[in-house]
């Protein structure tokens, strides 16, 4: 009698485990796997799904079985059998999970060590994150900088990531791996994209107002396409050869300093005031005063954004450290091209073009 | 919706003094234990952020304040023993001396080390007022957080002592019943012991950066 | 009219007025000093100081501190007050009262209220998420709502734990009250200004950091973040005072003969939870204070721009906030263990194992915090040990599950509402639990971290470990508290709405997460293909919302209209069911003595307790 119930429930457990496993893989659909790391990680996922299915079935089959089969008859006032426990059983269901979790731990460690191990022929890409845009730099190719992450397929990549303000997180779901980008330190992420195609970097750490929209395109290309892209980028004119307005537009984009994350040039308000028609506009300030936007004011607003706050916007949003970052970039250009440029001037020149 | 019925006579439900005393003692010790985690967290922050370095601080001042605080514990102990033996005078004096030394310590930290009034004084080749500001990077931050949190405890300890003293003068404590004194003493010793850990962490460990 | 007057003069109203006045005083004071010192205009230090002083003002106004202030002047104060004289009974629940049952109920209704508010926030932002694009809210509003939802719900759970522990533990161990009734009142009342601060934070600009408040984002968030951090901090006083009180009560006030392994199992769970609360809360307090001061007055801890380190905040924060999730569930699991024997008419299977596994969970829980930081930039050498320790939590938790199965197997099971919620809790907590190890293994967490998988995981654990057991407890002890029976049919309806609602919500969240849905985003990429699932989640959320409203209606209406309940409707052996309902003011007229084991169902003629004969000497 007792045995019968146990056998029955055990049989049911096995059946539901299998069913549940397939159900789980049906509703929990991993995105396509587009990196070498996705292989072992997905395998680990499926092992976990197996355990989830098994342990969930094990407990729930017995619970539901008991609730249905051992129901109290309405007139039955007697108690159930007086069983206090069973030390052997308790030890069993302590030891077996210990073994399982140790196994999972060792397996997980192996996978982790595997996917984080340095590769001999890594290509380094520097990733800069900021509220709310990404830019990428290729030290192996004369520091090309780009607002899109362009990668050759089957090439081990090492990302060296830093953040200019708050914590962000680099994640491309198809690559599976994720790594926070923490201000004040450089974090490393390794992976090898395998499938050519278009993906997106999705910032996975809350980083303020526009966190939801902090995306950047990722393109995985074949070797030839990648070389072609690099050549195209290298053939682009030097900064010295561009007009200030053209340079200003680059600085404005995510590839430059990412002003575009907060300032539109088409009149919409994102986080900061739009730049459309900014020059010469009469701007109302927080403290009630008004200011006609001229070069001096623009320079101050860019280098010391908290000095005057435009009414209707918040202080402490716009990064206060552009002066230093511009200086670094200017020094870099000076070293590479031998010309001195003033990024603020470029930006002001660009802003002036936005008045038609 | 009456969740609690009939008002029984509270009499007979009073907790006996011995039981309450046991509870009080345990409660206070648990509180001290709980606060260990507060101070530990501060120490963790110190070692995490400073590592093997420390800011430049006046060693003489640090040693002096530390000694004062340690000595105060002795008087506190004397006060407690005195009330247990019914020696009211030593008891009250002990409390006052403790509070005085505690205040000296407090002044040493807050007025001199923190230098809230921005003073300057050099005597015997020693700078008597600190120059570290709270906004001086992580040195300032951690130093002010640790000393500030401790000073807050010292301050509350002094207030506690003064309350016990005032009530003691009114004759509130007896050799048999003086939980308030005991609690005050335990708390004071505890705050002292915390400083015994803070002092080396702030003044001694690591090299000056 | 009279009722309004009682309300306006209650501790509650007086507290709020006190809080307003003292906040204003604090702000003026700091700003005056700053202007005298000629410091630049910066409202924040004033706000921070005002907020803290306001909490003091609340306590003063509410009258929580009155007795202690009298002590300072050497006056003795009576401890036992009894019901209010010349006022209706219900006013008791709006005023400072030292009786643990009153405080327990105060915690309880506040918890439910706060839960409704937090749930309302969720419903609002769920509407936004039902379709891609910004439809109803702005980004700022969305961020504020989900952040507030998180912290408000966590407060609701802290209050709910307080409710169960306060009402039940003294009754179960045969004490007349907690060890420190005044401190007990303090623990409850200090939670109210904390909630007020958090809600006020939503008004003064809101904040966008989530409930974790990571630096350095906090330094760039709107002003509301300060009030949120302070509210969170002030909540800590409640936790610490309450937990110390509880441990002392159990240590010193147990009935004669109640050895540790003869306590009702819930008491074990309460102790394990209290150990977490008493210790870990301090570290989060430090973390939050550092965050507040760094932002307000420029001390440096976390901002790399000034030499700080953002990861230090995360370590200090999770050293509390991981254990705290076990604090939420341990009392809930205690309720499950407490109710299963009653409704299965069988002894609790493996009492000692269950009791010790609570301690095991609590203690191992201290060693796993960095699993929230697996991708934060830690070395492999650091995160691998944390992966192993995290996985180990499955072991004591598993012991509980298996022992529960052992308890109901071959029992005589009856499925009244409390038992339904207990079984629901088991299934829901199970799915939450078994979706934990996949997060605990680093390679899979690299995909799942900060996705809706995590959201699904923790809603399942918190619903299964807290919400369902809490509701079970409410239904189960309702006749004890009010003396009347709730409406069984409405209780069942509540259950059968909430269970499918929950499953759709939680499984849906996990599914979208694995497909690439990030957490804490106001808007999502339609290309992910998650929109349909989001619609389902939103619908499910409303089903849950309705079901909870049904419970609230049931509780309120049954308190008046239902027939009087049997003193022991569940035929329980537990001591609190051996006395009349509602429980007398001082619980047991005569002390009882423990003479047997608590869960000896199926053994006739053995009692758990014996009421001591009135002492004749
Ligand atoms: C009540 C709350 C609660 C509970 C009980 C748990 C329980 C567990 N949690 Fe969860 N967790 C949260 C609440 C909770 N969690 C919250 C709120 C967050 C998000 C915080 C935030 O970022 O906002 C979170 C996030 C979180 C993370 C971080 C995810 C990320 O952000 O990347 C991780 C990673 O390891 C994790 C793991 C676990 C594990 C291993 C358990 C284990 O305790 C589960 C153990 C239980 C079982 C395993 C089931 C029963 C066992 C058996 C049947 C035995 C046999 C089983 C096996 C051998 C597998 N949780
Ligand atoms: C106890 C804890 C708890 C509970 C019960 C819930 C309940 C719910 N939660 Fe929440 N949730 C959290 C704790 C909890 N949550 C935490 C900690 C976070 C993380 C926050 C962060 O990321 O920082 C979170 C985050 C979170 C998210 C992720 C947000 C994001 O990352 O962008 C989502 C999204 O679906 C969600 C949904 C829901 C829903 C639909 C419910 C439903 O169950 C709600 C059901 C509704 C009710 C219970 C209310 C019924 C009331 C009424 C109908 C009106 C009556 C009103 C009044 C009288 C005032 N929650
Ligand atoms: Cu950057 Cu989120
Ligand atoms: Cu955790």
PDB file of C-alpha atoms in Angstrom, chain C residues 22-249:
ATOM      1  CA  UNK C  22      11.018  69.278  12.524  1.00  0.00           C
ATOM      2  CA  UNK C  23      11.950  68.849   8.884  1.00  0.00           C
ATOM      3  CA  UNK C  24      11.311  72.528   8.354  1.00  0.00           C
ATOM      4  CA  UNK C  25      13.328  73.425  11.447  1.00  0.00           C
ATOM      5  CA  UNK C  26      16.211  71.251  10.359  1.00  0.00           C
ATOM      6  CA  UNK C  27      16.319  72.694   6.885  1.00  0.00           C
ATOM      7  CA  UNK C  28      16.152  76.265   8.093  1.00  0.00           C
ATOM      8  CA  UNK C  29      18.829  75.623  10.679  1.00  0.00           C
ATOM      9  CA  UNK C  30      21.341  74.201   8.234  1.00  0.00           C
ATOM     10  CA  UNK C  31      20.650  76.793   5.602  1.00  0.00           C
ATOM     11  CA  UNK C  32      21.005  79.564   8.138  1.00  0.00           C
ATOM     12  CA  UNK C  33      24.346  78.213   9.288  1.00  0.00           C
ATOM     13  CA  UNK C  34      25.516  77.816   5.735  1.00  0.00           C
ATOM     14  CA  UNK C  35      24.612  81.341   4.854  1.00  0.00           C
ATOM     15  CA  UNK C  36      26.320  82.657   7.974  1.00  0.00           C
ATOM     16  CA  UNK C  37      29.433  80.733   7.027  1.00  0.00           C
ATOM     17  CA  UNK C  38      29.140  82.084   3.514  1.00  0.00           C
ATOM     18  CA  UNK C  39      29.001  78.702   1.836  1.00  0.00           C
ATOM     19  CA  UNK C  40      27.693  78.396  -1.692  1.00  0.00           C
ATOM     20  CA  UNK C  41      24.007  77.718  -2.134  1.00  0.00           C
ATOM     21  CA  UNK C  42      23.336  74.012  -1.920  1.00  0.00           C
ATOM     22  CA  UNK C  43      20.011  72.817  -0.634  1.00  0.00           C
ATOM     23  CA  UNK C  44      21.070  69.247  -0.038  1.00  0.00           C
ATOM     24  CA  UNK C  45      22.753  69.330   3.346  1.00  0.00           C
ATOM     25  CA  UNK C  46      19.666  71.090   4.641  1.00  0.00           C
ATOM     26  CA  UNK C  47      17.371  68.497   3.153  1.00  0.00           C
ATOM     27  CA  UNK C  48      19.380  65.655   4.621  1.00  0.00           C
ATOM     28  CA  UNK C  49      19.533  67.147   8.075  1.00  0.00           C
ATOM     29  CA  UNK C  50      15.909  68.185   7.903  1.00  0.00           C
ATOM     30  CA  UNK C  51      14.874  64.690   6.909  1.00  0.00           C
ATOM     31  CA  UNK C  52      16.729  63.127   9.818  1.00  0.00           C
ATOM     32  CA  UNK C  53      15.418  65.659  12.289  1.00  0.00           C
ATOM     33  CA  UNK C  54      11.972  65.075  10.838  1.00  0.00           C
ATOM     34  CA  UNK C  55      12.150  61.419  11.808  1.00  0.00           C
ATOM     35  CA  UNK C  56      12.912  62.505  15.339  1.00  0.00           C
ATOM     36  CA  UNK C  57      10.007  64.923  15.114  1.00  0.00           C
ATOM     37  CA  UNK C  58       7.707  62.125  14.081  1.00  0.00           C
ATOM     38  CA  UNK C  59       8.709  59.980  17.037  1.00  0.00           C
ATOM     39  CA  UNK C  60       8.360  62.897  19.391  1.00  0.00           C
ATOM     40  CA  UNK C  61       4.981  63.872  18.010  1.00  0.00           C
ATOM     41  CA  UNK C  62       3.683  60.347  18.015  1.00  0.00           C
ATOM     42  CA  UNK C  63       4.715  59.969  21.638  1.00  0.00           C
ATOM     43  CA  UNK C  64       7.056  57.025  21.227  1.00  0.00           C
ATOM     44  CA  UNK C  65       9.768  58.790  23.135  1.00  0.00           C
ATOM     45  CA  UNK C  66       7.631  60.091  25.980  1.00  0.00           C
ATOM     46  CA  UNK C  67       8.456  57.329  28.438  1.00  0.00           C
ATOM     47  CA  UNK C  68      12.147  57.521  27.742  1.00  0.00           C
ATOM     48  CA  UNK C  69      12.170  61.248  28.160  1.00  0.00           C
ATOM     49  CA  UNK C  70      10.505  60.769  31.518  1.00  0.00           C
ATOM     50  CA  UNK C  71      13.197  58.281  32.445  1.00  0.00           C
ATOM     51  CA  UNK C  72      15.833  60.864  31.739  1.00  0.00           C
ATOM     52  CA  UNK C  73      14.262  62.960  34.453  1.00  0.00           C
ATOM     53  CA  UNK C  74      14.158  59.973  36.712  1.00  0.00           C
ATOM     54  CA  UNK C  75      10.437  59.279  36.535  1.00  0.00           C
ATOM     55  CA  UNK C  76       9.147  55.753  36.556  1.00  0.00           C
ATOM     56  CA  UNK C  77       6.604  54.966  33.881  1.00  0.00           C
ATOM     57  CA  UNK C  78       3.995  52.214  33.825  1.00  0.00           C
ATOM     58  CA  UNK C  79       4.500  49.549  31.203  1.00  0.00           C
ATOM     59  CA  UNK C  80       1.091  47.963  31.034  1.00  0.00           C
ATOM     60  CA  UNK C  81      -1.659  50.257  29.915  1.00  0.00           C
ATOM     61  CA  UNK C  82      -4.442  48.041  28.697  1.00  0.00           C
ATOM     62  CA  UNK C  83      -7.038  49.193  26.195  1.00  0.00           C
ATOM     63  CA  UNK C  84      -7.759  52.909  25.924  1.00  0.00           C
ATOM     64  CA  UNK C  85     -10.205  54.242  28.459  1.00  0.00           C
ATOM     65  CA  UNK C  86     -13.160  56.242  27.233  1.00  0.00           C
ATOM     66  CA  UNK C  87     -12.263  55.777  23.607  1.00  0.00           C
ATOM     67  CA  UNK C  88     -13.312  53.151  21.120  1.00  0.00           C
ATOM     68  CA  UNK C  89     -11.129  50.086  20.869  1.00  0.00           C
ATOM     69  CA  UNK C  90      -9.984  50.807  17.322  1.00  0.00           C
ATOM     70  CA  UNK C  91      -8.171  53.989  18.316  1.00  0.00           C
ATOM     71  CA  UNK C  92      -5.659  51.725  19.950  1.00  0.00           C
ATOM     72  CA  UNK C  93      -4.295  50.751  16.575  1.00  0.00           C
ATOM     73  CA  UNK C  94      -3.578  54.326  15.582  1.00  0.00           C
ATOM     74  CA  UNK C  95      -1.776  55.189  18.773  1.00  0.00           C
ATOM     75  CA  UNK C  96       1.396  54.219  20.499  1.00  0.00           C
ATOM     76  CA  UNK C  97       0.670  51.057  22.418  1.00  0.00           C
ATOM     77  CA  UNK C  98       3.033  48.633  24.090  1.00  0.00           C
ATOM     78  CA  UNK C  99       1.051  45.431  23.756  1.00  0.00           C
ATOM     79  CA  UNK C 100       2.813  43.101  21.349  1.00  0.00           C
ATOM     80  CA  UNK C 101      -0.455  41.979  19.761  1.00  0.00           C
ATOM     81  CA  UNK C 102      -1.478  45.537  19.043  1.00  0.00           C
ATOM     82  CA  UNK C 103       1.939  46.260  17.609  1.00  0.00           C
ATOM     83  CA  UNK C 104       1.794  43.101  15.555  1.00  0.00           C
ATOM     84  CA  UNK C 105      -1.512  44.177  14.074  1.00  0.00           C
ATOM     85  CA  UNK C 106      -0.193  47.665  13.467  1.00  0.00           C
ATOM     86  CA  UNK C 107       2.708  46.169  11.566  1.00  0.00           C
ATOM     87  CA  UNK C 108       0.248  43.969   9.716  1.00  0.00           C
ATOM     88  CA  UNK C 109      -2.147  46.568   8.422  1.00  0.00           C
ATOM     89  CA  UNK C 110       0.683  48.933   7.597  1.00  0.00           C
ATOM     90  CA  UNK C 111       2.389  46.189   5.660  1.00  0.00           C
ATOM     91  CA  UNK C 112      -0.760  45.520   3.656  1.00  0.00           C
ATOM     92  CA  UNK C 113      -1.267  49.206   2.951  1.00  0.00           C
ATOM     93  CA  UNK C 114       2.299  49.642   1.829  1.00  0.00           C
ATOM     94  CA  UNK C 115       1.983  46.526  -0.286  1.00  0.00           C
ATOM     95  CA  UNK C 116      -1.024  48.019  -2.033  1.00  0.00           C
ATOM     96  CA  UNK C 117       0.849  51.221  -2.722  1.00  0.00           C
ATOM     97  CA  UNK C 118       3.873  49.365  -4.077  1.00  0.00           C
ATOM     98  CA  UNK C 119       1.610  47.149  -6.141  1.00  0.00           C
ATOM     99  CA  UNK C 120      -0.136  50.176  -7.521  1.00  0.00           C
ATOM    100  CA  UNK C 121       3.216  51.506  -8.727  1.00  0.00           C
ATOM    101  CA  UNK C 122       3.844  48.180 -10.430  1.00  0.00           C
ATOM    102  CA  UNK C 123       0.469  48.273 -12.136  1.00  0.00           C
ATOM    103  CA  UNK C 124       1.179  51.737 -13.473  1.00  0.00           C
ATOM    104  CA  UNK C 125       4.554  50.901 -14.942  1.00  0.00           C
ATOM    105  CA  UNK C 126       3.283  47.572 -16.221  1.00  0.00           C
ATOM    106  CA  UNK C 127       0.849  49.493 -18.400  1.00  0.00           C
ATOM    107  CA  UNK C 128       3.800  51.356 -19.851  1.00  0.00           C
ATOM    108  CA  UNK C 129       5.589  48.092 -20.578  1.00  0.00           C
ATOM    109  CA  UNK C 130       2.618  46.496 -22.281  1.00  0.00           C
ATOM    110  CA  UNK C 131       3.837  47.953 -25.524  1.00  0.00           C
ATOM    111  CA  UNK C 132       7.085  49.260 -26.910  1.00  0.00           C
ATOM    112  CA  UNK C 133       7.506  52.993 -27.197  1.00  0.00           C
ATOM    113  CA  UNK C 134       6.750  55.481 -24.457  1.00  0.00           C
ATOM    114  CA  UNK C 135       3.012  55.570 -24.080  1.00  0.00           C
ATOM    115  CA  UNK C 136       2.003  56.613 -20.609  1.00  0.00           C
ATOM    116  CA  UNK C 137       5.049  57.721 -18.663  1.00  0.00           C
ATOM    117  CA  UNK C 138       8.247  59.618 -19.232  1.00  0.00           C
ATOM    118  CA  UNK C 139      11.566  57.896 -18.669  1.00  0.00           C
ATOM    119  CA  UNK C 140      11.990  59.737 -15.400  1.00  0.00           C
ATOM    120  CA  UNK C 141       8.579  58.697 -14.160  1.00  0.00           C
ATOM    121  CA  UNK C 142       9.198  55.108 -15.135  1.00  0.00           C
ATOM    122  CA  UNK C 143      12.523  55.029 -13.355  1.00  0.00           C
ATOM    123  CA  UNK C 144      11.070  56.567 -10.237  1.00  0.00           C
ATOM    124  CA  UNK C 145       8.144  54.175 -10.222  1.00  0.00           C
ATOM    125  CA  UNK C 146      10.107  50.962 -10.507  1.00  0.00           C
ATOM    126  CA  UNK C 147      12.693  52.149  -8.008  1.00  0.00           C
ATOM    127  CA  UNK C 148       9.981  53.100  -5.555  1.00  0.00           C
ATOM    128  CA  UNK C 149       8.139  49.859  -6.265  1.00  0.00           C
ATOM    129  CA  UNK C 150      11.248  47.918  -5.280  1.00  0.00           C
ATOM    130  CA  UNK C 151      11.995  49.696  -2.044  1.00  0.00           C
ATOM    131  CA  UNK C 152       8.361  50.089  -1.025  1.00  0.00           C
ATOM    132  CA  UNK C 153       7.757  46.367  -1.487  1.00  0.00           C
ATOM    133  CA  UNK C 154      10.850  45.577   0.519  1.00  0.00           C
ATOM    134  CA  UNK C 155       9.571  47.819   3.269  1.00  0.00           C
ATOM    135  CA  UNK C 156       6.256  46.007   3.061  1.00  0.00           C
ATOM    136  CA  UNK C 157       8.057  42.731   3.592  1.00  0.00           C
ATOM    137  CA  UNK C 158      10.037  44.064   6.544  1.00  0.00           C
ATOM    138  CA  UNK C 159       6.796  45.277   8.092  1.00  0.00           C
ATOM    139  CA  UNK C 160       5.081  41.970   7.339  1.00  0.00           C
ATOM    140  CA  UNK C 161       7.858  40.034   8.998  1.00  0.00           C
ATOM    141  CA  UNK C 162       7.486  42.363  11.959  1.00  0.00           C
ATOM    142  CA  UNK C 163       3.771  41.651  12.025  1.00  0.00           C
ATOM    143  CA  UNK C 164       4.089  37.888  12.163  1.00  0.00           C
ATOM    144  CA  UNK C 165       6.984  37.827  14.550  1.00  0.00           C
ATOM    145  CA  UNK C 166       5.494  40.326  16.972  1.00  0.00           C
ATOM    146  CA  UNK C 167       2.086  38.830  17.136  1.00  0.00           C
ATOM    147  CA  UNK C 168       3.122  35.214  17.229  1.00  0.00           C
ATOM    148  CA  UNK C 169       6.387  34.731  19.029  1.00  0.00           C
ATOM    149  CA  UNK C 170       5.373  35.833  22.542  1.00  0.00           C
ATOM    150  CA  UNK C 171       2.178  33.796  22.216  1.00  0.00           C
ATOM    151  CA  UNK C 172       4.029  30.754  21.051  1.00  0.00           C
ATOM    152  CA  UNK C 173       6.631  30.783  23.781  1.00  0.00           C
ATOM    153  CA  UNK C 174       4.142  31.627  26.519  1.00  0.00           C
ATOM    154  CA  UNK C 175       5.307  35.150  27.309  1.00  0.00           C
ATOM    155  CA  UNK C 176       3.030  38.005  28.278  1.00  0.00           C
ATOM    156  CA  UNK C 177       4.802  40.370  25.927  1.00  0.00           C
ATOM    157  CA  UNK C 178       8.129  41.057  24.266  1.00  0.00           C
ATOM    158  CA  UNK C 179      11.137  41.664  26.483  1.00  0.00           C
ATOM    159  CA  UNK C 180      11.179  45.396  25.727  1.00  0.00           C
ATOM    160  CA  UNK C 181       7.673  46.598  24.901  1.00  0.00           C
ATOM    161  CA  UNK C 182       8.637  50.263  24.552  1.00  0.00           C
ATOM    162  CA  UNK C 183      11.436  49.423  22.170  1.00  0.00           C
ATOM    163  CA  UNK C 184       8.946  47.309  20.306  1.00  0.00           C
ATOM    164  CA  UNK C 185       6.679  50.288  19.804  1.00  0.00           C
ATOM    165  CA  UNK C 186       9.684  52.313  18.706  1.00  0.00           C
ATOM    166  CA  UNK C 187      10.560  49.671  16.104  1.00  0.00           C
ATOM    167  CA  UNK C 188       7.155  49.923  14.566  1.00  0.00           C
ATOM    168  CA  UNK C 189       6.742  53.672  14.656  1.00  0.00           C
ATOM    169  CA  UNK C 190      10.138  54.524  13.297  1.00  0.00           C
ATOM    170  CA  UNK C 191       9.160  52.678  10.142  1.00  0.00           C
ATOM    171  CA  UNK C 192       6.395  55.151   9.338  1.00  0.00           C
ATOM    172  CA  UNK C 193       8.557  58.241   8.833  1.00  0.00           C
ATOM    173  CA  UNK C 194      10.850  56.037   6.777  1.00  0.00           C
ATOM    174  CA  UNK C 195       8.018  55.236   4.414  1.00  0.00           C
ATOM    175  CA  UNK C 196       7.056  58.895   4.365  1.00  0.00           C
ATOM    176  CA  UNK C 197      10.597  59.823   3.363  1.00  0.00           C
ATOM    177  CA  UNK C 198      10.624  57.325   0.522  1.00  0.00           C
ATOM    178  CA  UNK C 199       7.292  58.510  -0.806  1.00  0.00           C
ATOM    179  CA  UNK C 200       8.375  62.127  -0.417  1.00  0.00           C
ATOM    180  CA  UNK C 201      11.439  61.280  -2.477  1.00  0.00           C
ATOM    181  CA  UNK C 202       9.146  60.458  -5.352  1.00  0.00           C
ATOM    182  CA  UNK C 203       7.689  63.927  -5.216  1.00  0.00           C
ATOM    183  CA  UNK C 204      10.897  65.932  -5.040  1.00  0.00           C
ATOM    184  CA  UNK C 205      12.234  64.802  -8.373  1.00  0.00           C
ATOM    185  CA  UNK C 206      12.108  61.066  -7.920  1.00  0.00           C
ATOM    186  CA  UNK C 207      15.216  58.996  -8.541  1.00  0.00           C
ATOM    187  CA  UNK C 208      16.485  56.558 -11.077  1.00  0.00           C
ATOM    188  CA  UNK C 209      18.855  54.210  -9.323  1.00  0.00           C
ATOM    189  CA  UNK C 210      16.622  51.249  -8.562  1.00  0.00           C
ATOM    190  CA  UNK C 211      16.350  50.007  -5.016  1.00  0.00           C
ATOM    191  CA  UNK C 212      20.086  49.346  -4.861  1.00  0.00           C
ATOM    192  CA  UNK C 213      21.181  52.977  -5.181  1.00  0.00           C
ATOM    193  CA  UNK C 214      24.530  52.268  -6.783  1.00  0.00           C
ATOM    194  CA  UNK C 215      27.122  54.998  -6.632  1.00  0.00           C
ATOM    195  CA  UNK C 216      28.182  56.981  -8.607  1.00  0.00           C
ATOM    196  CA  UNK C 217      24.790  57.079 -10.306  1.00  0.00           C
ATOM    197  CA  UNK C 218      23.315  58.329  -7.035  1.00  0.00           C
ATOM    198  CA  UNK C 219      25.492  61.426  -7.298  1.00  0.00           C
ATOM    199  CA  UNK C 220      23.863  62.339 -10.591  1.00  0.00           C
ATOM    200  CA  UNK C 221      20.304  61.411  -9.752  1.00  0.00           C
ATOM    201  CA  UNK C 222      17.639  63.960  -8.817  1.00  0.00           C
ATOM    202  CA  UNK C 223      17.249  65.082  -5.226  1.00  0.00           C
ATOM    203  CA  UNK C 224      14.704  62.353  -4.479  1.00  0.00           C
ATOM    204  CA  UNK C 225      17.520  59.859  -4.193  1.00  0.00           C
ATOM    205  CA  UNK C 226      18.600  61.434  -0.904  1.00  0.00           C
ATOM    206  CA  UNK C 227      15.219  60.901   0.666  1.00  0.00           C
ATOM    207  CA  UNK C 228      15.129  57.358  -0.638  1.00  0.00           C
ATOM    208  CA  UNK C 229      18.546  56.586   0.824  1.00  0.00           C
ATOM    209  CA  UNK C 230      17.581  58.166   4.133  1.00  0.00           C
ATOM    210  CA  UNK C 231      14.264  56.354   4.251  1.00  0.00           C
ATOM    211  CA  UNK C 232      16.050  53.089   3.620  1.00  0.00           C
ATOM    212  CA  UNK C 233      18.522  54.002   6.353  1.00  0.00           C
ATOM    213  CA  UNK C 234      15.882  54.890   8.919  1.00  0.00           C
ATOM    214  CA  UNK C 235      14.153  51.595   8.238  1.00  0.00           C
ATOM    215  CA  UNK C 236      17.292  50.014   9.600  1.00  0.00           C
ATOM    216  CA  UNK C 237      16.601  51.318  13.104  1.00  0.00           C
ATOM    217  CA  UNK C 238      13.365  49.439  13.041  1.00  0.00           C
ATOM    218  CA  UNK C 239      15.061  46.234  11.933  1.00  0.00           C
ATOM    219  CA  UNK C 240      17.870  46.376  14.445  1.00  0.00           C
ATOM    220  CA  UNK C 241      15.757  47.264  17.451  1.00  0.00           C
ATOM    221  CA  UNK C 242      13.106  44.734  16.521  1.00  0.00           C
ATOM    222  CA  UNK C 243      15.514  41.888  16.027  1.00  0.00           C
ATOM    223  CA  UNK C 244      17.389  42.437  19.272  1.00  0.00           C
ATOM    224  CA  UNK C 245      14.093  42.563  21.077  1.00  0.00           C
ATOM    225  CA  UNK C 246      13.017  39.313  19.524  1.00  0.00           C
ATOM    226  CA  UNK C 247      16.180  37.394  20.303  1.00  0.00           C
ATOM    227  CA  UNK C 248      16.115  38.546  23.900  1.00  0.00           C
ATOM    228  CA  UNK C 249      12.456  37.621  24.227  1.00  0.00           C
TER     229      UNK C 249
END
